[in-house]
Amino acid sequence: MAVFIIADNQELTAFALESLLRRDEHNVVLRATNKAELLHRLMEYERSVVLLDYTLFDFPDEDSLLITGERFTMTSWILISEELTEKFLNKVLYSSHAFSVVFKDLPMKTVRDAIQYAAEGRRYVCQRATEMILTQQQESERPAVLTQTEIEIVKLIAQGKTTKDIAAERFLSVHTVNTHRKNIFRKLGVNTAHEAVKYAFRAGWVDPSEFYI
């Protein structure tokens, strides 16, 4: 019997993964919709495989994810997302061998292989993730350069404002703000708003004394 925990808040993906896993009637398939629920599942079934979309879940940064991985040492993780940054992959994969990586747009066989590897306690890193890590290693470190508009949006994110709030305040469409957010994340090499704000604090774009996060 293998226990799988689906931690993906994209309903269609979660349904597809559950359908795939239930093809083996011996599998136990559970879902977790947030970090607290995931931790509860892991305390009950530590020897399990977690299929996690990090970008849609409530882990604030990669350190929080790695700490959870260190806490549950018998758990295998498959990070399955549409997109992850080179910086994130480099840190997570070099910090722990418990994490496998696949992307949602890869062939079904690749996902099946990753599941099989993880169930056997082995790590699976898809070719694209491997190439991204190699590219990151080859490129020299250089500071990110944001436009003034992007810096202002980071400041608003630090104030806890939503995409709709920012769009209304700056007289922009939600689509435009989302595009700015994607560009900011790409330039900073981060995956979440929390990570972007932390970067902005370190870079001096945002005064920490002005905000409470």
PDB file of C-alpha atoms in Angstrom:
ATOM      1  CA  MET A   1       0.000   0.000   0.000  1.00  0.00           C
ATOM      2  CA  ALA A   2       1.267   3.470  -0.915  1.00  0.00           C
ATOM      3  CA  VAL A   3      -0.100   6.687   0.586  1.00  0.00           C
ATOM      4  CA  PHE A   4      -0.260   9.793  -1.612  1.00  0.00           C
ATOM      5  CA  ILE A   5      -1.233  13.291  -0.464  1.00  0.00           C
ATOM      6  CA  ILE A   6      -2.294  15.736  -3.179  1.00  0.00           C
ATOM      7  CA  ALA A   7      -1.479  19.300  -2.127  1.00  0.00           C
ATOM      8  CA  ASP A   8      -2.611  21.183  -5.207  1.00  0.00           C
ATOM      9  CA  ASN A   9      -5.357  23.811  -5.136  1.00  0.00           C
ATOM     10  CA  GLN A  10      -5.834  23.725  -8.895  1.00  0.00           C
ATOM     11  CA  GLU A  11      -8.983  21.612  -8.952  1.00  0.00           C
ATOM     12  CA  LEU A  12      -8.533  20.156 -12.427  1.00  0.00           C
ATOM     13  CA  THR A  13      -4.946  19.077 -11.728  1.00  0.00           C
ATOM     14  CA  ALA A  14      -5.892  17.603  -8.356  1.00  0.00           C
ATOM     15  CA  PHE A  15      -8.702  15.611  -9.973  1.00  0.00           C
ATOM     16  CA  ALA A  16      -6.389  14.332 -12.723  1.00  0.00           C
ATOM     17  CA  LEU A  17      -3.705  13.295 -10.236  1.00  0.00           C
ATOM     18  CA  GLU A  18      -6.243  11.550  -8.031  1.00  0.00           C
ATOM     19  CA  SER A  19      -7.660   9.665 -11.021  1.00  0.00           C
ATOM     20  CA  LEU A  20      -4.163   8.584 -12.033  1.00  0.00           C
ATOM     21  CA  LEU A  21      -3.227   7.407  -8.546  1.00  0.00           C
ATOM     22  CA  ARG A  22      -6.484   5.521  -7.984  1.00  0.00           C
ATOM     23  CA  ARG A  23      -5.781   3.268 -10.964  1.00  0.00           C
ATOM     24  CA  ASP A  24      -3.938   1.157  -8.396  1.00  0.00           C
ATOM     25  CA  GLU A  25      -6.655   0.067  -5.973  1.00  0.00           C
ATOM     26  CA  HIS A  26      -4.068  -0.444  -3.239  1.00  0.00           C
ATOM     27  CA  ASN A  27      -3.126   3.235  -3.149  1.00  0.00           C
ATOM     28  CA  VAL A  28      -4.480   5.515  -0.431  1.00  0.00           C
ATOM     29  CA  VAL A  29      -5.092   8.973  -1.917  1.00  0.00           C
ATOM     30  CA  LEU A  30      -5.709  11.988   0.327  1.00  0.00           C
ATOM     31  CA  ARG A  31      -5.989  15.712  -0.293  1.00  0.00           C
ATOM     32  CA  ALA A  32      -4.717  18.755   1.611  1.00  0.00           C
ATOM     33  CA  THR A  33      -5.901  22.265   0.805  1.00  0.00           C
ATOM     34  CA  ASN A  34      -3.503  24.234   3.022  1.00  0.00           C
ATOM     35  CA  LYS A  35      -0.293  23.844   4.997  1.00  0.00           C
ATOM     36  CA  ALA A  36      -2.045  23.111   8.308  1.00  0.00           C
ATOM     37  CA  GLU A  37      -4.081  20.328   6.732  1.00  0.00           C
ATOM     38  CA  LEU A  38      -0.982  18.947   5.031  1.00  0.00           C
ATOM     39  CA  LEU A  39       0.914  18.813   8.332  1.00  0.00           C
ATOM     40  CA  HIS A  40      -2.023  17.001   9.914  1.00  0.00           C
ATOM     41  CA  ARG A  41      -1.975  14.428   7.113  1.00  0.00           C
ATOM     42  CA  LEU A  42       1.773  13.958   7.454  1.00  0.00           C
ATOM     43  CA  MET A  43       1.548  13.395  11.198  1.00  0.00           C
ATOM     44  CA  GLU A  44      -0.885  10.602  10.438  1.00  0.00           C
ATOM     45  CA  TYR A  45       0.962   9.224   7.393  1.00  0.00           C
ATOM     46  CA  GLU A  46       4.592  10.314   7.494  1.00  0.00           C
ATOM     47  CA  ARG A  47       5.646   7.530   5.134  1.00  0.00           C
ATOM     48  CA  SER A  48       3.851   9.008   2.156  1.00  0.00           C
ATOM     49  CA  VAL A  49       4.365  10.813  -1.133  1.00  0.00           C
ATOM     50  CA  VAL A  50       3.239  14.444  -1.345  1.00  0.00           C
ATOM     51  CA  LEU A  51       2.382  15.879  -4.759  1.00  0.00           C
ATOM     52  CA  LEU A  52       2.723  19.615  -4.187  1.00  0.00           C
ATOM     53  CA  ASP A  53       2.168  22.680  -6.350  1.00  0.00           C
ATOM     54  CA  TYR A  54       4.375  25.035  -4.333  1.00  0.00           C
ATOM     55  CA  THR A  55       3.249  28.099  -6.292  1.00  0.00           C
ATOM     56  CA  LEU A  56      -0.426  27.571  -5.344  1.00  0.00           C
ATOM     57  CA  PHE A  57       0.085  26.507  -1.733  1.00  0.00           C
ATOM     58  CA  ASP A  58       0.628  28.570   1.413  1.00  0.00           C
ATOM     59  CA  PHE A  59       4.334  27.957   1.975  1.00  0.00           C
ATOM     60  CA  PRO A  60       5.748  31.504   2.309  1.00  0.00           C
ATOM     61  CA  ASP A  61       9.183  30.571   0.916  1.00  0.00           C
ATOM     62  CA  GLU A  62      11.483  27.670   0.137  1.00  0.00           C
ATOM     63  CA  ASP A  63      12.966  27.686   3.650  1.00  0.00           C
ATOM     64  CA  SER A  64       9.550  26.875   5.112  1.00  0.00           C
ATOM     65  CA  LEU A  65       9.193  24.018   2.637  1.00  0.00           C
ATOM     66  CA  LEU A  66      12.633  22.636   3.455  1.00  0.00           C
ATOM     67  CA  ILE A  67      11.968  22.824   7.195  1.00  0.00           C
ATOM     68  CA  THR A  68       8.808  20.779   6.681  1.00  0.00           C
ATOM     69  CA  GLY A  69      10.792  18.270   4.642  1.00  0.00           C
ATOM     70  CA  GLU A  70      13.354  17.969   7.432  1.00  0.00           C
ATOM     71  CA  ARG A  71      10.587  17.446   9.986  1.00  0.00           C
ATOM     72  CA  PHE A  72       9.037  14.528   8.099  1.00  0.00           C
ATOM     73  CA  THR A  73      12.097  12.553   7.083  1.00  0.00           C
ATOM     74  CA  MET A  74      10.194   9.536   5.722  1.00  0.00           C
ATOM     75  CA  THR A  75       8.144  11.629   3.302  1.00  0.00           C
ATOM     76  CA  SER A  76       8.913  11.902  -0.408  1.00  0.00           C
ATOM     77  CA  TRP A  77       7.895  15.050  -2.267  1.00  0.00           C
ATOM     78  CA  ILE A  78       7.021  15.631  -5.914  1.00  0.00           C
ATOM     79  CA  LEU A  79       7.003  19.328  -6.805  1.00  0.00           C
ATOM     80  CA  ILE A  80       4.581  19.583  -9.714  1.00  0.00           C
ATOM     81  CA  SER A  81       3.960  23.116 -10.948  1.00  0.00           C
ATOM     82  CA  GLU A  82       3.541  25.086 -14.146  1.00  0.00           C
ATOM     83  CA  GLU A  83       6.685  27.079 -13.461  1.00  0.00           C
ATOM     84  CA  LEU A  84       9.458  27.231 -10.842  1.00  0.00           C
ATOM     85  CA  THR A  85      12.481  29.527 -10.800  1.00  0.00           C
ATOM     86  CA  GLU A  86      16.073  28.401 -11.263  1.00  0.00           C
ATOM     87  CA  LYS A  87      16.960  29.864  -7.864  1.00  0.00           C
ATOM     88  CA  PHE A  88      14.215  27.893  -6.131  1.00  0.00           C
ATOM     89  CA  LEU A  89      15.133  24.620  -7.837  1.00  0.00           C
ATOM     90  CA  ASN A  90      18.816  25.095  -7.107  1.00  0.00           C
ATOM     91  CA  LYS A  91      18.246  25.670  -3.407  1.00  0.00           C
ATOM     92  CA  VAL A  92      15.648  22.960  -2.805  1.00  0.00           C
ATOM     93  CA  LEU A  93      17.283  20.195  -4.829  1.00  0.00           C
ATOM     94  CA  TYR A  94      20.742  20.800  -3.395  1.00  0.00           C
ATOM     95  CA  SER A  95      19.389  21.045   0.162  1.00  0.00           C
ATOM     96  CA  SER A  96      17.397  17.804   0.196  1.00  0.00           C
ATOM     97  CA  HIS A  97      17.202  14.576  -1.795  1.00  0.00           C
ATOM     98  CA  ALA A  98      13.572  14.089  -0.742  1.00  0.00           C
ATOM     99  CA  PHE A  99      12.274  16.360  -3.523  1.00  0.00           C
ATOM    100  CA  SER A 100      11.460  15.353  -7.093  1.00  0.00           C
ATOM    101  CA  VAL A 101      10.455  17.852  -9.799  1.00  0.00           C
ATOM    102  CA  VAL A 102       8.145  17.680 -12.816  1.00  0.00           C
ATOM    103  CA  PHE A 103       6.164  20.333 -14.663  1.00  0.00           C
ATOM    104  CA  LYS A 104       2.439  20.193 -15.385  1.00  0.00           C
ATOM    105  CA  ASP A 105       2.798  20.520 -19.148  1.00  0.00           C
ATOM    106  CA  LEU A 106       5.082  17.493 -19.488  1.00  0.00           C
ATOM    107  CA  PRO A 107       3.845  14.173 -20.938  1.00  0.00           C
ATOM    108  CA  MET A 108       1.834  11.908 -18.640  1.00  0.00           C
ATOM    109  CA  LYS A 109       4.593   9.293 -18.774  1.00  0.00           C
ATOM    110  CA  THR A 110       6.970  11.731 -17.094  1.00  0.00           C
ATOM    111  CA  VAL A 111       4.504  12.292 -14.250  1.00  0.00           C
ATOM    112  CA  ARG A 112       3.972   8.540 -13.877  1.00  0.00           C
ATOM    113  CA  ASP A 113       7.724   7.977 -13.761  1.00  0.00           C
ATOM    114  CA  ALA A 114       8.124  10.634 -11.062  1.00  0.00           C
ATOM    115  CA  ILE A 115       5.354   9.010  -8.991  1.00  0.00           C
ATOM    116  CA  GLN A 116       6.939   5.571  -9.352  1.00  0.00           C
ATOM    117  CA  TYR A 117      10.375   6.868  -8.353  1.00  0.00           C
ATOM    118  CA  ALA A 118       9.013   8.718  -5.322  1.00  0.00           C
ATOM    119  CA  ALA A 119       7.008   5.692  -4.177  1.00  0.00           C
ATOM    120  CA  GLU A 120      10.255   3.716  -4.261  1.00  0.00           C
ATOM    121  CA  GLY A 121      12.090   6.384  -2.260  1.00  0.00           C
ATOM    122  CA  ARG A 122      14.083   7.615  -5.245  1.00  0.00           C
ATOM    123  CA  ARG A 123      14.342  11.131  -6.607  1.00  0.00           C
ATOM    124  CA  TYR A 124      13.169  12.114 -10.086  1.00  0.00           C
ATOM    125  CA  VAL A 125      14.219  15.421 -11.650  1.00  0.00           C
ATOM    126  CA  CYS A 126      12.825  16.058 -15.125  1.00  0.00           C
ATOM    127  CA  GLN A 127      15.142  17.163 -17.915  1.00  0.00           C
ATOM    128  CA  ARG A 128      13.828  20.725 -18.022  1.00  0.00           C
ATOM    129  CA  ALA A 129      14.516  21.250 -14.306  1.00  0.00           C
ATOM    130  CA  THR A 130      18.013  19.818 -14.728  1.00  0.00           C
ATOM    131  CA  GLU A 131      18.728  22.187 -17.613  1.00  0.00           C
ATOM    132  CA  MET A 132      17.400  25.141 -15.630  1.00  0.00           C
ATOM    133  CA  ILE A 133      19.751  24.343 -12.735  1.00  0.00           C
ATOM    134  CA  LEU A 134      22.742  24.004 -15.069  1.00  0.00           C
ATOM    135  CA  THR A 135      21.885  27.336 -16.697  1.00  0.00           C
ATOM    136  CA  GLN A 136      21.625  28.995 -13.287  1.00  0.00           C
ATOM    137  CA  GLN A 137      25.061  27.667 -12.332  1.00  0.00           C
ATOM    138  CA  GLN A 138      26.600  28.954 -15.537  1.00  0.00           C
ATOM    139  CA  GLU A 139      25.201  32.473 -15.235  1.00  0.00           C
ATOM    140  CA  SER A 140      26.972  34.930 -12.973  1.00  0.00           C
ATOM    141  CA  GLU A 141      25.039  36.519 -10.123  1.00  0.00           C
ATOM    142  CA  ARG A 142      23.728  39.959 -11.005  1.00  0.00           C
ATOM    143  CA  PRO A 143      21.334  42.279  -9.170  1.00  0.00           C
ATOM    144  CA  ALA A 144      17.781  42.424 -10.456  1.00  0.00           C
ATOM    145  CA  VAL A 145      16.646  45.701 -12.015  1.00  0.00           C
ATOM    146  CA  LEU A 146      12.991  46.641 -11.553  1.00  0.00           C
ATOM    147  CA  THR A 147      11.237  49.556 -13.196  1.00  0.00           C
ATOM    148  CA  GLN A 148       9.861  52.294 -10.952  1.00  0.00           C
ATOM    149  CA  THR A 149       6.332  50.983 -11.562  1.00  0.00           C
ATOM    150  CA  GLU A 150       7.378  47.469 -10.517  1.00  0.00           C
ATOM    151  CA  ILE A 151       9.000  48.810  -7.349  1.00  0.00           C
ATOM    152  CA  GLU A 152       5.800  50.700  -6.505  1.00  0.00           C
ATOM    153  CA  ILE A 153       3.802  47.500  -6.995  1.00  0.00           C
ATOM    154  CA  VAL A 154       6.170  45.609  -4.676  1.00  0.00           C
ATOM    155  CA  LYS A 155       5.556  48.306  -2.063  1.00  0.00           C
ATOM    156  CA  LEU A 156       1.805  47.845  -2.413  1.00  0.00           C
ATOM    157  CA  ILE A 157       2.188  44.071  -2.119  1.00  0.00           C
ATOM    158  CA  ALA A 158       4.184  44.657   1.080  1.00  0.00           C
ATOM    159  CA  GLN A 159       1.210  46.617   2.410  1.00  0.00           C
ATOM    160  CA  GLY A 160      -0.883  43.470   1.978  1.00  0.00           C
ATOM    161  CA  LYS A 161      -2.887  44.759  -0.967  1.00  0.00           C
ATOM    162  CA  THR A 162      -4.417  42.303  -3.410  1.00  0.00           C
ATOM    163  CA  THR A 163      -4.086  42.386  -7.179  1.00  0.00           C
ATOM    164  CA  LYS A 164      -7.573  43.945  -7.418  1.00  0.00           C
ATOM    165  CA  ASP A 165      -6.643  46.573  -4.813  1.00  0.00           C
ATOM    166  CA  ILE A 166      -3.486  47.501  -6.709  1.00  0.00           C
ATOM    167  CA  ALA A 167      -5.333  47.663 -10.026  1.00  0.00           C
ATOM    168  CA  ALA A 168      -7.957  50.014  -8.566  1.00  0.00           C
ATOM    169  CA  GLU A 169      -5.406  52.245  -6.825  1.00  0.00           C
ATOM    170  CA  ARG A 170      -3.182  52.638  -9.873  1.00  0.00           C
ATOM    171  CA  PHE A 171      -6.025  52.749 -12.434  1.00  0.00           C
ATOM    172  CA  LEU A 172      -4.771  49.601 -14.158  1.00  0.00           C
ATOM    173  CA  SER A 173      -6.468  46.421 -15.286  1.00  0.00           C
ATOM    174  CA  VAL A 174      -6.098  43.266 -13.195  1.00  0.00           C
ATOM    175  CA  HIS A 175      -4.418  41.652 -16.217  1.00  0.00           C
ATOM    176  CA  THR A 176      -1.799  44.428 -16.332  1.00  0.00           C
ATOM    177  CA  VAL A 177      -1.049  44.079 -12.623  1.00  0.00           C
ATOM    178  CA  ASN A 178      -0.736  40.310 -13.005  1.00  0.00           C
ATOM    179  CA  THR A 179       1.723  40.867 -15.854  1.00  0.00           C
ATOM    180  CA  HIS A 180       3.769  43.203 -13.642  1.00  0.00           C
ATOM    181  CA  ARG A 181       3.735  40.597 -10.849  1.00  0.00           C
ATOM    182  CA  LYS A 182       5.010  37.878 -13.200  1.00  0.00           C
ATOM    183  CA  ASN A 183       7.767  40.160 -14.473  1.00  0.00           C
ATOM    184  CA  ILE A 184       8.759  41.079 -10.906  1.00  0.00           C
ATOM    185  CA  PHE A 185       8.909  37.428  -9.836  1.00  0.00           C
ATOM    186  CA  ARG A 186      10.927  36.515 -12.935  1.00  0.00           C
ATOM    187  CA  LYS A 187      13.438  39.334 -12.469  1.00  0.00           C
ATOM    188  CA  LEU A 188      13.895  38.639  -8.755  1.00  0.00           C
ATOM    189  CA  GLY A 189      14.016  34.872  -9.216  1.00  0.00           C
ATOM    190  CA  VAL A 190      11.198  34.256  -6.717  1.00  0.00           C
ATOM    191  CA  ASN A 191       7.938  32.306  -6.727  1.00  0.00           C
ATOM    192  CA  THR A 192       5.741  34.062  -4.161  1.00  0.00           C
ATOM    193  CA  ALA A 193       4.784  37.584  -3.085  1.00  0.00           C
ATOM    194  CA  HIS A 194       6.338  36.942   0.330  1.00  0.00           C
ATOM    195  CA  GLU A 195       9.704  36.173  -1.293  1.00  0.00           C
ATOM    196  CA  ALA A 196       9.432  39.265  -3.507  1.00  0.00           C
ATOM    197  CA  VAL A 197       8.831  41.510  -0.485  1.00  0.00           C
ATOM    198  CA  LYS A 198      11.773  39.956   1.397  1.00  0.00           C
ATOM    199  CA  TYR A 199      13.985  40.682  -1.613  1.00  0.00           C
ATOM    200  CA  ALA A 200      12.714  44.268  -1.749  1.00  0.00           C
ATOM    201  CA  PHE A 201      13.561  44.763   1.932  1.00  0.00           C
ATOM    202  CA  ARG A 202      17.106  43.483   1.400  1.00  0.00           C
ATOM    203  CA  ALA A 203      17.540  45.664  -1.693  1.00  0.00           C
ATOM    204  CA  GLY A 204      16.377  48.754   0.195  1.00  0.00           C
ATOM    205  CA  TRP A 205      13.401  49.391  -2.089  1.00  0.00           C
ATOM    206  CA  VAL A 206      11.029  49.068   0.857  1.00  0.00           C
ATOM    207  CA  ASP A 207      11.575  50.396   4.373  1.00  0.00           C
ATOM    208  CA  PRO A 208      10.680  47.576   6.818  1.00  0.00           C
ATOM    209  CA  SER A 209       9.706  50.125   9.475  1.00  0.00           C
ATOM    210  CA  GLU A 210       6.791  51.223   7.300  1.00  0.00           C
ATOM    211  CA  PHE A 211       5.201  47.799   7.009  1.00  0.00           C
ATOM    212  CA  TYR A 212       4.198  44.840   9.135  1.00  0.00           C
ATOM    213  CA  ILE A 213       4.157  41.437   7.438  1.00  0.00           C
TER     214      ILE A 213
END
